[in-house]
Amino acid sequence: MLPLSLYDSIESAWCPGCGNFPMLKAFKQALAELEIRPQDLVVVSAIGQSSKFPHYLKCNTFNGIHGRALPVATGIRLANPGLKVVVTVGDGDQYGEGGNHLLAAFRRNPDLTLVVHNNQIYALTKGQASPTSDQGTKDTLHPQGVPYPPLHPLALAVAQDCSWVGRSFAGMPQHLTEMYKKALTHKGMAFLEVLQPCVSFNKINTYEWYRQRVYEVETRPDYAPGDELWAYRVAKEWGERIPIGVIYLNPRPTLEESFPQLKDGPLAGRLPERPLAELLAEFS
């Protein structure tokens, strides 16, 4: 196991009590146990409090524009399959602005890990409803309450045949560490949603609110993550009982395996077959 201090970076600027803190600690623990070195890791994010996550890690990072982390991460992975590529984004960023990229990634199955911090609000801009806010949630944009039901991202992932779908909770560090490890070692797209309370702008979905509701899905007597219809029904479960754990497993060929150009190894470091000036001349 590698030392946790290997991944230390600058001090964070999150609010005291933010769910991002246990997420960062559990992520470092998973990296250390899996012995993934900082130089072999790329963490990609976009915009939001969750997207500050790579700022506080010592590794390769890319901080892009709102909702666009997945296409950047996919490009990095295609260029250099030797890197472990992780995307860390928020519910507003990925399910809102980045919704179309999410659908494309589920379908393409790039070999990367997507971690969505779901606090059911836009925290960076001080608490507007996000696609996962419960119906009736009141905020500055919806003083009479959000009039429509929330998105079910895990059910969407199952319906789109994402090859690994799971959920954890920031208030259960050991469970979260194990889920990170399972997602990081999956071949293909691993989609891990983490229920992450926002102590400043969401006074409803608190740590205690989740502790009264989450249960480990593997304890179900009918546990069958390889069964699509079973997984879809479980992924839709939300309210008095909220499942956490591995909900869907659908091993299939990755995006990288569909490119014959990559059969001889990564593009990174490979010399072009023709001079660059000659290629550019074709488009002048």
PDB file of C-alpha atoms in Angstrom, residues 10-149:
ATOM      1  CA  ILE A  10      -3.120  22.363  -1.331  1.00  0.00           C
ATOM      2  CA  GLU A  11      -5.601  22.967   1.508  1.00  0.00           C
ATOM      3  CA  SER A  12      -9.238  22.843   0.383  1.00  0.00           C
ATOM      4  CA  ALA A  13     -11.715  25.758   0.420  1.00  0.00           C
ATOM      5  CA  TRP A  14     -14.891  23.688   0.983  1.00  0.00           C
ATOM      6  CA  CYS A  15     -17.277  24.548   3.822  1.00  0.00           C
ATOM      7  CA  PRO A  16     -16.567  22.741   7.134  1.00  0.00           C
ATOM      8  CA  GLY A  17     -18.688  19.581   7.207  1.00  0.00           C
ATOM      9  CA  CYS A  18     -18.983  19.341   3.400  1.00  0.00           C
ATOM     10  CA  GLY A  19     -19.465  15.815   2.069  1.00  0.00           C
ATOM     11  CA  ASN A  20     -16.554  16.393  -0.288  1.00  0.00           C
ATOM     12  CA  PHE A  21     -14.083  15.938   2.591  1.00  0.00           C
ATOM     13  CA  PRO A  22     -14.859  12.261   3.327  1.00  0.00           C
ATOM     14  CA  MET A  23     -15.058  11.669  -0.426  1.00  0.00           C
ATOM     15  CA  LEU A  24     -11.536  13.025  -0.916  1.00  0.00           C
ATOM     16  CA  LYS A  25     -10.166  10.998   1.999  1.00  0.00           C
ATOM     17  CA  ALA A  26     -11.820   7.767   0.821  1.00  0.00           C
ATOM     18  CA  PHE A  27     -10.578   8.348  -2.730  1.00  0.00           C
ATOM     19  CA  LYS A  28      -6.989   8.736  -1.524  1.00  0.00           C
ATOM     20  CA  GLN A  29      -7.382   5.588   0.568  1.00  0.00           C
ATOM     21  CA  ALA A  30      -8.610   3.638  -2.476  1.00  0.00           C
ATOM     22  CA  LEU A  31      -5.729   4.936  -4.633  1.00  0.00           C
ATOM     23  CA  ALA A  32      -3.191   4.011  -1.975  1.00  0.00           C
ATOM     24  CA  GLU A  33      -4.594   0.500  -1.486  1.00  0.00           C
ATOM     25  CA  LEU A  34      -4.674  -0.102  -5.238  1.00  0.00           C
ATOM     26  CA  GLU A  35      -1.163   1.405  -5.515  1.00  0.00           C
ATOM     27  CA  ILE A  36      -2.161   3.803  -8.289  1.00  0.00           C
ATOM     28  CA  ARG A  37       0.687   6.324  -8.461  1.00  0.00           C
ATOM     29  CA  PRO A  38      -0.037  10.068  -8.982  1.00  0.00           C
ATOM     30  CA  GLN A  39       1.912  10.130 -12.251  1.00  0.00           C
ATOM     31  CA  ASP A  40      -0.323   7.363 -13.646  1.00  0.00           C
ATOM     32  CA  LEU A  41      -3.581   9.131 -12.724  1.00  0.00           C
ATOM     33  CA  VAL A  42      -5.568  11.882 -14.489  1.00  0.00           C
ATOM     34  CA  VAL A  43      -8.559  13.455 -12.723  1.00  0.00           C
ATOM     35  CA  VAL A  44     -10.833  15.512 -14.974  1.00  0.00           C
ATOM     36  CA  SER A  45     -13.561  17.861 -13.751  1.00  0.00           C
ATOM     37  CA  ALA A  46     -15.660  20.771 -14.984  1.00  0.00           C
ATOM     38  CA  ILE A  47     -17.442  23.474 -12.949  1.00  0.00           C
ATOM     39  CA  GLY A  48     -18.818  23.289  -9.407  1.00  0.00           C
ATOM     40  CA  GLN A  49     -17.737  22.659  -5.830  1.00  0.00           C
ATOM     41  CA  SER A  50     -17.245  18.982  -6.674  1.00  0.00           C
ATOM     42  CA  SER A  51     -15.083  19.954  -9.631  1.00  0.00           C
ATOM     43  CA  LYS A  52     -12.559  21.508  -7.225  1.00  0.00           C
ATOM     44  CA  PHE A  53     -11.821  17.903  -6.202  1.00  0.00           C
ATOM     45  CA  PRO A  54      -8.715  17.493  -8.438  1.00  0.00           C
ATOM     46  CA  HIS A  55      -7.301  20.791  -7.122  1.00  0.00           C
ATOM     47  CA  TYR A  56      -6.755  19.065  -3.802  1.00  0.00           C
ATOM     48  CA  LEU A  57      -5.036  15.991  -5.224  1.00  0.00           C
ATOM     49  CA  LYS A  58      -1.452  15.575  -6.308  1.00  0.00           C
ATOM     50  CA  CYS A  59      -1.795  14.025  -9.783  1.00  0.00           C
ATOM     51  CA  ASN A  60      -2.391  15.038 -13.406  1.00  0.00           C
ATOM     52  CA  THR A  61      -5.567  17.156 -13.648  1.00  0.00           C
ATOM     53  CA  PHE A  62      -7.754  18.907 -16.189  1.00  0.00           C
ATOM     54  CA  ASN A  63     -10.435  21.437 -15.195  1.00  0.00           C
ATOM     55  CA  GLY A  64     -12.740  22.107 -18.150  1.00  0.00           C
ATOM     56  CA  ILE A  65     -15.928  23.993 -18.939  1.00  0.00           C
ATOM     57  CA  HIS A  66     -19.402  23.276 -17.567  1.00  0.00           C
ATOM     58  CA  GLY A  67     -20.694  19.794 -18.393  1.00  0.00           C
ATOM     59  CA  ARG A  68     -17.827  18.868 -20.718  1.00  0.00           C
ATOM     60  CA  ALA A  69     -15.584  16.707 -18.547  1.00  0.00           C
ATOM     61  CA  LEU A  70     -16.550  13.367 -20.125  1.00  0.00           C
ATOM     62  CA  PRO A  71     -15.470  14.108 -23.730  1.00  0.00           C
ATOM     63  CA  VAL A  72     -12.141  15.479 -22.468  1.00  0.00           C
ATOM     64  CA  ALA A  73     -11.592  12.394 -20.330  1.00  0.00           C
ATOM     65  CA  THR A  74     -12.518  10.098 -23.217  1.00  0.00           C
ATOM     66  CA  GLY A  75      -9.951  11.843 -25.433  1.00  0.00           C
ATOM     67  CA  ILE A  76      -7.252  11.485 -22.788  1.00  0.00           C
ATOM     68  CA  ARG A  77      -8.047   7.806 -22.410  1.00  0.00           C
ATOM     69  CA  LEU A  78      -7.939   7.163 -26.174  1.00  0.00           C
ATOM     70  CA  ALA A  79      -4.625   8.984 -26.545  1.00  0.00           C
ATOM     71  CA  ASN A  80      -2.965   7.198 -23.651  1.00  0.00           C
ATOM     72  CA  PRO A  81      -4.653   4.003 -22.375  1.00  0.00           C
ATOM     73  CA  GLY A  82      -1.775   3.640 -19.925  1.00  0.00           C
ATOM     74  CA  LEU A  83      -3.324   6.284 -17.693  1.00  0.00           C
ATOM     75  CA  LYS A  84      -6.050   5.731 -15.093  1.00  0.00           C
ATOM     76  CA  VAL A  85      -8.687   8.336 -15.978  1.00  0.00           C
ATOM     77  CA  VAL A  86     -11.257   9.527 -13.420  1.00  0.00           C
ATOM     78  CA  VAL A  87     -13.990  12.164 -13.858  1.00  0.00           C
ATOM     79  CA  THR A  88     -15.308  13.955 -10.741  1.00  0.00           C
ATOM     80  CA  VAL A  89     -18.319  16.204 -11.265  1.00  0.00           C
ATOM     81  CA  GLY A  90     -21.535  17.337  -9.588  1.00  0.00           C
ATOM     82  CA  ASP A  91     -25.170  16.449 -10.226  1.00  0.00           C
ATOM     83  CA  GLY A  92     -25.989  19.838 -11.732  1.00  0.00           C
ATOM     84  CA  ASP A  93     -22.926  19.813 -13.946  1.00  0.00           C
ATOM     85  CA  GLN A  94     -23.188  16.242 -15.281  1.00  0.00           C
ATOM     86  CA  TYR A  95     -26.952  15.616 -15.263  1.00  0.00           C
ATOM     87  CA  GLY A  96     -27.815  19.172 -16.379  1.00  0.00           C
ATOM     88  CA  GLU A  97     -25.247  20.844 -18.633  1.00  0.00           C
ATOM     89  CA  GLY A  98     -23.503  17.546 -19.428  1.00  0.00           C
ATOM     90  CA  GLY A  99     -26.561  15.360 -19.978  1.00  0.00           C
ATOM     91  CA  ASN A 100     -25.943  14.604 -23.626  1.00  0.00           C
ATOM     92  CA  HIS A 101     -22.310  13.687 -23.005  1.00  0.00           C
ATOM     93  CA  LEU A 102     -23.470  11.348 -20.255  1.00  0.00           C
ATOM     94  CA  LEU A 103     -25.747   9.456 -22.662  1.00  0.00           C
ATOM     95  CA  ALA A 104     -22.954   9.172 -25.245  1.00  0.00           C
ATOM     96  CA  ALA A 105     -20.477   7.869 -22.655  1.00  0.00           C
ATOM     97  CA  PHE A 106     -22.884   5.223 -21.372  1.00  0.00           C
ATOM     98  CA  ARG A 107     -23.289   3.982 -24.936  1.00  0.00           C
ATOM     99  CA  ARG A 108     -19.603   4.140 -25.947  1.00  0.00           C
ATOM    100  CA  ASN A 109     -18.205   2.473 -22.793  1.00  0.00           C
ATOM    101  CA  PRO A 110     -14.786   4.183 -22.502  1.00  0.00           C
ATOM    102  CA  ASP A 111     -12.522   2.586 -19.881  1.00  0.00           C
ATOM    103  CA  LEU A 112     -12.790   5.336 -17.252  1.00  0.00           C
ATOM    104  CA  THR A 113     -14.412   6.030 -13.881  1.00  0.00           C
ATOM    105  CA  LEU A 114     -17.147   8.655 -13.555  1.00  0.00           C
ATOM    106  CA  VAL A 115     -17.874   9.852  -9.998  1.00  0.00           C
ATOM    107  CA  VAL A 116     -20.876  12.148  -9.604  1.00  0.00           C
ATOM    108  CA  HIS A 117     -21.174  14.036  -6.306  1.00  0.00           C
ATOM    109  CA  ASN A 118     -24.949  14.239  -5.845  1.00  0.00           C
ATOM    110  CA  ASN A 119     -26.019  16.868  -3.290  1.00  0.00           C
ATOM    111  CA  GLN A 120     -29.283  17.575  -5.159  1.00  0.00           C
ATOM    112  CA  ILE A 121     -28.462  21.270  -5.704  1.00  0.00           C
ATOM    113  CA  TYR A 122     -26.120  23.657  -7.490  1.00  0.00           C
ATOM    114  CA  ALA A 123     -23.850  24.455  -4.521  1.00  0.00           C
ATOM    115  CA  LEU A 124     -21.304  26.693  -6.271  1.00  0.00           C
ATOM    116  CA  THR A 125     -24.051  29.172  -7.163  1.00  0.00           C
ATOM    117  CA  LYS A 126     -25.640  28.960  -3.709  1.00  0.00           C
ATOM    118  CA  GLY A 127     -28.427  26.423  -3.812  1.00  0.00           C
ATOM    119  CA  GLN A 128     -30.578  26.385  -6.964  1.00  0.00           C
ATOM    120  CA  ALA A 129     -32.455  23.153  -7.719  1.00  0.00           C
ATOM    121  CA  SER A 130     -30.582  20.597  -9.840  1.00  0.00           C
ATOM    122  CA  PRO A 131     -31.960  17.725 -11.989  1.00  0.00           C
ATOM    123  CA  THR A 132     -31.972  15.462  -8.882  1.00  0.00           C
ATOM    124  CA  SER A 133     -33.784  17.872  -6.534  1.00  0.00           C
ATOM    125  CA  ASP A 134     -36.921  16.272  -5.153  1.00  0.00           C
ATOM    126  CA  GLN A 135     -40.277  17.492  -6.404  1.00  0.00           C
ATOM    127  CA  GLY A 136     -41.463  20.323  -4.168  1.00  0.00           C
ATOM    128  CA  THR A 137     -37.954  21.524  -3.238  1.00  0.00           C
ATOM    129  CA  LYS A 138     -38.085  25.288  -2.634  1.00  0.00           C
ATOM    130  CA  ASP A 139     -35.232  27.551  -3.682  1.00  0.00           C
ATOM    131  CA  THR A 140     -34.684  31.063  -5.018  1.00  0.00           C
ATOM    132  CA  LEU A 141     -35.761  30.006  -8.512  1.00  0.00           C
ATOM    133  CA  HIS A 142     -38.692  27.874  -7.326  1.00  0.00           C
ATOM    134  CA  PRO A 143     -40.249  29.696  -4.342  1.00  0.00           C
ATOM    135  CA  GLN A 144     -43.353  27.507  -4.642  1.00  0.00           C
ATOM    136  CA  GLY A 145     -41.328  24.325  -5.073  1.00  0.00           C
ATOM    137  CA  VAL A 146     -39.872  22.385  -8.032  1.00  0.00           C
ATOM    138  CA  PRO A 147     -42.981  21.357 -10.008  1.00  0.00           C
ATOM    139  CA  TYR A 148     -41.622  18.158 -11.652  1.00  0.00           C
ATOM    140  CA  PRO A 149     -40.167  14.843 -10.451  1.00  0.00           C
TER     141      PRO A 149
END
